[in-house]
Coordinates of C-alpha atoms and ligand atoms in Angstrom, one line a residue:
X27 CA 27.6 -13.9 -49.0
X28 CA 31.3 -14.7 -47.8
X29 CA 33.8 -15.6 -50.3
X30 CA 35.2 -17.9 -48.2
X31 CA 34.2 -19.4 -44.7
X32 CA 36.6 -21.0 -42.6
X33 CA 34.9 -23.1 -39.7
X34 CA 36.1 -24.2 -36.1
X35 CA 39.7 -23.1 -36.4
X36 CA 41.9 -23.2 -34.1
X37 CA 43.6 -20.0 -32.8
X38 CA 47.5 -18.9 -30.9
X39 CA 45.6 -17.0 -28.5
X40 CA 42.8 -18.4 -28.2
X41 CA 40.8 -21.6 -25.9
X42 CA 38.0 -23.3 -28.2
X43 CA 38.0 -23.2 -31.9
X44 CA 36.3 -19.8 -33.9
X45 CA 34.9 -19.4 -37.2
X46 CA 36.4 -16.9 -39.9
X47 CA 34.1 -15.0 -42.7
X48 CA 36.5 -13.6 -45.1
X49 CA 34.7 -11.2 -48.2
X50 CA 37.1 -9.6 -50.7
X51 CA 40.5 -9.9 -49.1
X52 CA 39.5 -9.6 -45.5
X53 CA 38.3 -10.8 -42.7
X54 CA 34.8 -9.7 -41.5
X55 CA 33.8 -11.3 -39.0
X56 CA 36.3 -14.2 -36.5
X57 CA 34.8 -16.0 -32.9
X58 CA 31.9 -18.3 -32.5
X59 CA 29.5 -19.1 -34.6
X60 CA 29.8 -17.0 -36.5
X61 CA 26.9 -17.4 -39.9
X62 CA 26.4 -16.7 -42.8
X63 CA 27.0 -18.6 -46.2
X64 CA 30.5 -18.4 -48.8
X65 CA 31.1 -19.6 -52.0
X66 CA 33.7 -21.6 -50.0
X67 CA 34.3 -23.3 -46.6
X68 CA 36.6 -24.5 -45.8
X69 CA 35.9 -27.8 -42.6
X70 CA 39.9 -26.6 -40.0
X71 CA 38.2 -29.5 -37.4
X72 CA 40.1 -27.7 -34.5
X73 CA 43.4 -27.5 -36.5
X74 CA 45.8 -24.3 -35.1
X75 CA 44.6 -21.5 -38.1
X76 CA 47.8 -18.8 -38.2
X77 CA 47.9 -16.1 -40.6
X78 CA 50.1 -16.0 -42.7
X79 CA 53.6 -16.6 -42.2
X80 CA 56.5 -13.9 -43.2
X81 CA 59.8 -14.0 -44.5
X82 CA 61.3 -10.8 -43.6
X83 CA 64.7 -11.7 -45.4
X84 CA 65.8 -14.0 -47.7
X85 CA 68.4 -13.1 -51.1
X86 CA 66.1 -14.0 -54.0
X87 CA 69.4 -13.0 -56.0
X88 CA 72.3 -15.4 -54.5
X89 CA 69.2 -18.4 -54.4
X90 CA 69.4 -21.6 -55.5
X91 CA 73.3 -20.5 -56.0
X92 CA 75.2 -23.0 -53.7
X93 CA 78.8 -24.0 -55.5
X94 CA 80.1 -27.7 -55.4
X95 CA 83.8 -26.1 -53.2
X96 CA 81.5 -24.9 -49.8
X97 CA 83.2 -21.9 -48.6
X98 CA 84.5 -20.9 -44.9
X99 CA 84.0 -17.6 -44.1
X100 CA 81.0 -14.8 -45.0
X101 CA 84.1 -12.6 -47.3
X102 CA 84.7 -16.1 -49.2
X103 CA 80.7 -16.7 -49.7
X104 CA 80.0 -12.8 -50.5
X105 CA 83.3 -13.5 -53.5
X106 CA 81.6 -16.4 -54.4
X107 CA 78.6 -14.9 -55.4
X108 CA 80.5 -11.1 -56.6
X109 CA 82.1 -13.9 -59.1
X110 CA 79.3 -16.1 -60.4
X111 CA 76.5 -12.9 -61.1
X112 CA 79.1 -11.5 -63.5
X113 CA 78.0 -14.2 -65.8
X114 CA 74.4 -14.0 -64.4
X115 CA 71.3 -12.6 -66.9
X116 CA 68.4 -11.3 -65.1
X117 CA 65.9 -14.6 -66.9
X118 CA 68.6 -16.1 -64.7
X119 CA 67.4 -14.4 -61.5
X120 CA 63.9 -14.4 -62.6
X121 CA 64.4 -18.2 -62.9
X122 CA 66.3 -18.8 -59.5
X123 CA 63.9 -15.8 -57.4
X124 CA 60.4 -17.8 -59.4
X125 CA 61.2 -21.0 -57.9
X126 CA 61.7 -20.1 -53.8
X127 CA 59.2 -17.8 -54.5
X128 CA 57.1 -20.9 -55.5
X129 CA 58.7 -23.1 -52.5
X130 CA 57.8 -20.1 -50.1
X131 CA 54.2 -19.9 -51.1
X132 CA 54.0 -23.9 -51.4
X133 CA 55.4 -23.5 -47.3
X134 CA 52.4 -20.7 -46.4
X135 CA 54.3 -17.5 -46.7
X136 CA 52.3 -15.0 -48.4
X137 CA 54.8 -11.7 -47.7
X138 CA 58.7 -11.8 -48.5
X139 CA 61.6 -8.4 -47.6
X140 CA 64.1 -9.5 -50.6
X141 CA 67.9 -8.0 -50.0
X142 CA 68.9 -7.5 -53.6
X143 CA 72.9 -6.8 -54.2
X144 CA 73.8 -4.0 -56.8
X145 CA 76.8 -3.1 -57.9
X146 CA 79.2 -2.4 -60.5
X147 CA 79.4 -6.4 -61.6
X148 CA 75.6 -7.2 -61.4
X149 CA 74.3 -3.3 -62.4
X150 CA 70.3 -3.6 -61.0
X151 CA 69.4 -6.8 -63.7
X152 CA 68.7 -8.8 -60.1
X153 CA 67.1 -5.6 -59.7
X154 CA 64.7 -5.5 -62.6
X155 CA 63.8 -9.3 -62.4
X156 CA 63.0 -9.3 -58.4
X157 CA 60.5 -6.2 -59.5
X158 CA 59.5 -8.1 -62.3
X159 CA 58.9 -11.6 -59.6
X160 CA 57.1 -8.3 -57.3
X161 CA 55.0 -8.0 -60.2
X162 CA 54.0 -12.1 -61.0
X163 CA 53.7 -13.4 -58.1
X164 CA 50.7 -10.8 -57.3
X165 CA 48.5 -12.0 -55.0
X166 CA 50.8 -15.4 -53.9
X167 CA 53.1 -13.1 -52.6
X168 CA 53.8 -9.9 -51.3
X169 CA 57.2 -9.1 -52.4
X170 CA 59.2 -5.9 -51.0
X171 CA 62.0 -5.4 -52.8
X172 CA 65.0 -3.9 -51.2
X173 CA 68.5 -3.2 -52.7
X174 CA 72.1 -3.8 -50.9
X175 CA 75.2 -2.4 -51.8
X176 CA 78.7 -1.6 -51.0
X177 CA 80.2 -6.1 -49.0
X178 CA 83.2 -4.6 -51.0
X179 CA 83.2 -1.5 -51.2
X180 CA 85.2 0.3 -48.6
X181 CA 82.7 3.4 -48.5
X182 CA 80.3 4.5 -50.9
X183 CA 81.6 5.1 -54.1
X184 CA 79.8 7.7 -56.5
X185 CA 78.9 4.4 -58.9
X186 CA 77.6 3.0 -55.3
X187 CA 75.1 5.9 -55.4
X188 CA 73.5 6.0 -58.1
X189 CA 72.9 2.4 -58.8
X190 CA 71.3 2.5 -55.4
X191 CA 69.2 6.0 -55.7
X192 CA 68.6 4.4 -59.2
X193 CA 67.1 1.1 -57.6
X194 CA 64.8 4.0 -55.4
X195 CA 63.6 5.1 -58.8
X196 CA 62.7 1.7 -60.8
X197 CA 60.5 1.0 -57.9
X198 CA 62.8 -1.0 -55.0
X199 CA 61.0 -0.1 -51.9
X200 CA 63.6 0.6 -49.4
X201 CA 66.9 0.5 -48.8
X202 CA 69.9 -2.7 -47.5
X203 CA 72.9 -2.9 -46.9
X204 CA 76.1 -4.5 -44.9
X205 CA 78.1 -0.9 -43.0
X206 CA 79.9 -2.9 -40.7
X207 CA 82.0 -5.3 -43.4
X208 CA 83.3 -1.4 -44.7
X209 CA 86.0 0.6 -43.5
X210 CA 84.2 3.2 -43.4
X211 CA 81.4 2.1 -41.6
X212 CA 80.5 5.1 -40.6
X213 CA 79.5 7.6 -44.5
X214 CA 77.7 4.4 -45.3
X215 CA 75.1 4.8 -42.5
X216 CA 75.3 7.9 -42.6
X217 CA 75.1 7.9 -46.9
X218 CA 71.8 4.7 -46.1
X219 CA 70.0 7.8 -44.5
X220 CA 71.0 10.6 -45.6
X221 CA 69.6 8.7 -49.9
X222 CA 66.2 7.1 -48.0
X223 CA 65.1 10.2 -46.1
X224 CA 65.0 12.2 -50.3
X225 CA 63.1 8.9 -50.2
X226 CA 61.4 8.7 -47.8
X227 CA 62.4 5.0 -47.9
X228 CA 62.3 2.2 -45.0
X229 CA 66.0 1.5 -44.1
X230 CA 66.9 -2.2 -43.3
X231 CA 71.0 -3.3 -42.5
X232 CA 73.0 -6.3 -42.6
X233 CA 74.4 -5.8 -38.1
X234 CA 77.6 -6.2 -37.2
X235 CA 77.5 -10.4 -39.5
X236 CA 80.8 -11.2 -38.0
X237 CA 82.6 -12.4 -34.3
X238 CA 84.5 -10.3 -34.0
X239 CA 83.4 -8.1 -30.4
X240 CA 85.3 -4.4 -31.8
X241 CA 83.2 -5.0 -34.8
X242 CA 79.7 -3.0 -33.5
X243 CA 78.0 0.0 -36.1
X244 CA 73.9 -1.7 -34.0
X245 CA 74.4 1.7 -31.3
X246 CA 75.5 4.4 -34.5
X247 CA 72.7 3.3 -36.2
X248 CA 70.8 3.3 -33.9
X249 CA 70.6 6.9 -33.0
X250 CA 71.5 7.9 -37.0
X251 CA 68.0 6.0 -37.1
X252 CA 67.0 8.6 -33.6
X253 CA 68.8 11.4 -35.4
X254 CA 66.8 11.2 -38.6
X255 CA 63.8 10.6 -36.9
X256 CA 63.5 7.1 -38.6
X257 CA 61.8 5.8 -35.5
X258 CA 60.2 2.4 -36.2
X259 CA 61.9 2.0 -40.0
X260 CA 64.4 1.0 -39.3
X261 CA 65.7 -3.1 -39.5
X262 CA 69.2 -4.6 -38.1
X263 CA 70.1 -8.5 -39.0
X264 CA 72.0 -10.5 -37.3
X265 CA 73.6 -8.0 -35.2
X266 CA 75.9 -11.9 -33.8
X267 CA 78.5 -9.4 -32.5
X268 CA 76.4 -8.3 -30.4
X269 CA 76.4 -11.9 -28.6
X270 CA 80.0 -11.3 -28.5
X271 CA 80.8 -8.2 -26.9
X272 CA 80.4 -7.7 -23.2
X273 CA 77.5 -7.7 -21.0
X274 CA 77.7 -3.9 -20.4
X275 CA 78.3 -2.9 -24.0
X276 CA 76.1 -5.1 -25.1
X277 CA 73.0 -3.6 -22.5
X278 CA 73.8 -0.3 -24.2
X279 CA 73.1 -1.3 -27.8
X280 CA 69.9 -3.4 -26.7
X281 CA 69.0 0.3 -24.7
X282 CA 70.2 2.0 -27.9
X283 CA 67.4 0.0 -30.6
X284 CA 64.9 0.2 -27.6
X285 CA 64.7 3.5 -28.0
X286 CA 65.0 3.9 -31.8
X287 CA 62.3 1.6 -31.9
X288 CA 64.3 -1.3 -34.3
X289 CA 62.9 -4.2 -35.4
X290 CA 65.9 -7.6 -35.3
X291 CA 65.7 -10.2 -37.5
X292 CA 67.8 -12.3 -37.3
X293 CA 69.0 -15.9 -38.7
X294 CA 69.2 -18.9 -37.2
X295 CA 70.9 -21.0 -40.0
X296 CA 73.0 -18.6 -41.7
X297 CA 74.8 -18.2 -39.2
X298 CA 75.3 -22.1 -37.2
X299 CA 77.3 -22.0 -41.3
X300 CA 79.1 -19.8 -41.9
X301 CA 80.2 -17.8 -37.4
X302 CA 82.2 -19.2 -35.7
X303 CA 84.4 -21.3 -38.1
X304 CA 87.5 -20.3 -36.5
X305 CA 87.2 -21.7 -33.4
X306 CA 88.4 -25.1 -32.5
X307 CA 86.4 -27.2 -30.1
X308 CA 83.7 -25.3 -28.6
X309 CA 82.0 -23.5 -32.0
X310 CA 80.3 -20.1 -31.7
X311 CA 77.7 -20.2 -32.3
X312 CA 76.8 -16.8 -33.5
X313 CA 73.0 -16.0 -32.9
X314 CA 72.5 -12.6 -31.2
X315 CA 70.5 -11.8 -28.4
X316 CA 67.7 -12.9 -28.6
X317 CA 66.5 -13.3 -25.4
X318 CA 67.8 -10.4 -23.5
X319 CA 66.6 -7.9 -26.7
X320 CA 62.5 -9.4 -26.4
X321 CA 63.6 -9.1 -22.6
X322 CA 63.8 -5.0 -22.9
X323 CA 61.0 -5.0 -25.6
X324 CA 63.2 -4.6 -28.9
X325 CA 60.4 -6.1 -31.6
X326 CA 62.6 -10.1 -32.3
X327 CA 61.8 -12.6 -36.1
X328 CA 62.9 -14.5 -37.9
X329 CA 63.5 -15.5 -41.2
X330 CA 65.2 -17.5 -43.4
X331 CA 68.1 -15.2 -44.7
X332 CA 69.5 -17.7 -47.8
X333 CA 68.4 -20.0 -49.1
X334 CA 71.1 -23.1 -50.8
X335 CA 73.7 -20.2 -52.1
X336 CA 77.4 -19.8 -50.7
X337 CA 76.5 -18.6 -47.5
X338 CA 73.8 -21.0 -46.5
X339 CA 73.8 -24.5 -49.0
X340 CA 70.3 -25.4 -47.1
X341 CA 66.9 -24.4 -46.7
X342 CA 63.5 -25.0 -48.4
X343 CA 62.2 -21.3 -47.7
X344 CA 60.6 -23.6 -45.1
X345 CA 59.9 -20.8 -42.4
X346 CA 58.5 -23.7 -40.3
X347 CA 61.5 -25.4 -40.5
X348 CA 63.3 -22.1 -39.7
X349 CA 60.9 -21.4 -36.9
X350 CA 62.6 -25.4 -35.9
X351 CA 66.2 -24.5 -36.1
X352 CA 65.7 -21.5 -34.1
X353 CA 64.1 -22.4 -30.6
X354 CA 66.3 -25.2 -30.9
X355 CA 69.9 -22.7 -31.4
X356 CA 67.9 -19.9 -29.2
X357 CA 66.8 -23.1 -25.8
X358 CA 63.1 -22.3 -26.5
X359 CA 61.5 -25.2 -26.2
X360 CA 58.2 -25.2 -23.7
X361 CA 55.0 -24.1 -25.3
X362 CA 55.1 -20.7 -24.2
X363 CA 58.3 -20.5 -25.3
X364 CA 58.3 -22.3 -29.1
X365 CA 54.1 -19.9 -28.8
X366 CA 57.0 -17.0 -29.1
X367 CA 59.2 -18.9 -31.4
X368 CA 56.5 -18.8 -34.3
X369 CA 55.1 -15.8 -33.3
X370 CA 58.4 -14.3 -34.5
X371 CA 58.2 -15.9 -38.2
X372 CA 54.2 -13.6 -38.1
X373 CA 54.1 -11.3 -35.8
X374 CA 57.0 -10.6 -36.1
X375 CA 57.7 -10.3 -39.1
X376 CA 54.8 -8.9 -39.9
X377 CA 56.0 -6.3 -37.7
X378 CA 59.2 -5.4 -38.4
X379 CA 59.0 -4.6 -42.4
X380 CA 55.6 -3.1 -41.3
X381 CA 52.7 -4.6 -43.0
X382 CA 49.6 -3.7 -42.1
X383 CA 45.5 -5.3 -41.0
X384 CA 48.1 -8.4 -40.4
X385 CA 46.1 -11.1 -38.1
X386 CA 43.0 -13.4 -37.6
X387 CA 40.5 -10.4 -36.6
X388 CA 37.2 -8.6 -38.1
X389 CA 39.3 -5.9 -40.9
X390 CA 42.1 -7.3 -41.1
X391 CA 44.0 -9.2 -43.9
X392 CA 42.7 -13.1 -45.7
X393 CA 46.6 -14.6 -45.7
X394 CA 46.4 -17.6 -43.4
X395 CA 48.0 -20.5 -42.4
X396 CA 46.3 -23.7 -41.7
X397 CA 48.0 -26.3 -39.6
X398 CA 48.0 -29.6 -39.3
X399 CA 48.6 -29.5 -35.5
X400 CA 46.2 -28.0 -32.5
X401 CA 48.5 -25.6 -31.1
X402 CA 52.5 -24.2 -31.6
X403 CA 54.5 -26.5 -30.3
X404 CA 53.0 -29.7 -32.2
X405 CA 53.0 -28.0 -35.7
X406 CA 57.1 -26.9 -34.7
X407 CA 58.3 -30.2 -33.5
X408 CA 56.0 -31.7 -35.9
X409 CA 56.8 -30.3 -38.8
X410 CA 53.6 -30.3 -40.2
X411 CA 51.9 -30.4 -43.1
X412 CA 50.4 -26.1 -44.0
X413 CA 46.9 -27.7 -45.1
X414 CA 46.0 -25.1 -47.2
X415 CA 47.2 -21.4 -47.6
X416 CA 45.0 -18.1 -48.6
X417 CA 46.8 -14.9 -49.8
X418 CA 43.8 -12.7 -49.7
X419 CA 40.9 -14.3 -49.3
X420 CA 41.7 -16.7 -51.9
X421 CA 43.1 -20.5 -51.2
X422 CA 46.6 -20.4 -53.3
X423 CA 47.8 -23.3 -52.7
X424 CA 46.7 -26.5 -51.0
X425 CA 48.5 -29.8 -50.1
X426 CA 46.7 -31.3 -48.0
X427 CA 43.4 -33.2 -51.1
X428 CA 41.4 -34.6 -48.3
X429 CA 38.3 -34.0 -49.7
X430 CA 36.5 -33.4 -46.2
X431 CA 39.3 -30.2 -46.4
X432 CA 37.0 -27.6 -48.8
X433 CA 32.8 -27.6 -48.6
Ligands
ZN502 ZN1 71.1 -10.8 -45.6

């Protein structure tokens, strides 16, 4: 007997409705008229069933720390967190992280990659907290923990190198950082690749989060990716200055990113809040060249980035909300474009962070969200309810209490 049978669900890319049978955490059948009984039945009644959202870039350690006074630049936001994090103990990180993870799963995110800062002031407290949350939320949200360092350091110091290596030994899933902020960007990038190579680790870098076209580390990172055989294992975001450079330079960088198999993650809300702050009148959006990247065949996803902190005082860990904002910023409004946007927060994000067996076909993991809509456009524009969230084949959250839904 199956564990769960979802009847009459509409999928993003197929006409009509399908039934989806789930057993032992995986989809065992998906198609028209799937037979068999199940312990639990969900009648989707023609609603849209999607693979659960993947929030591929979120700073859990900073979340819910928005200051009373706003900031006017990325540097100020970094400084705000560095100053205040000295007083934060591990329990503080855990409490805030837990609140955000609960918000995320309530809104249909069942996989998240978090970037956690390690440095002299913070030590490994934030990382320890994230690893504990990873255990606590297993079964509801799969958490990938990436250690990042060096936002205020011109070059990798011996102690920062030690912190990052210790983070990998403790169980971090990968390495991050923000090399473009460093005086010696190349030294940082080289070190990250060297350490990742030694530990067979993934890399997810903050890249060119600036309007300044003279700061452009993306091509260098792409070259290092190929040189080190890391194709398909490197993520870059939010790549703001790619939007500021001239067309020739942009085309070169995009071709290099494609060749290196780098996925790009855009953070539209964070960029709108922090970029273009010196502009008067026409204020730049700071969002990377998503259309051109996609046209070149680069995998592009969007993510929350920050939730209610100095970097972005907004956010509800709600990927459907981020989808609407992304669609507006990217000027993607047709049904086809809105389907593309929904895929950026699901399929593309899953591909970026290397999730296997992701989707809605036999053999895929049963991480699913039933939306109270008949298609992506209605879901995004209407900001509809996530009727139920399924993780590992179990109904993890029910937001619609109608008694006829789950039989
Ligand atoms: Zn970030």
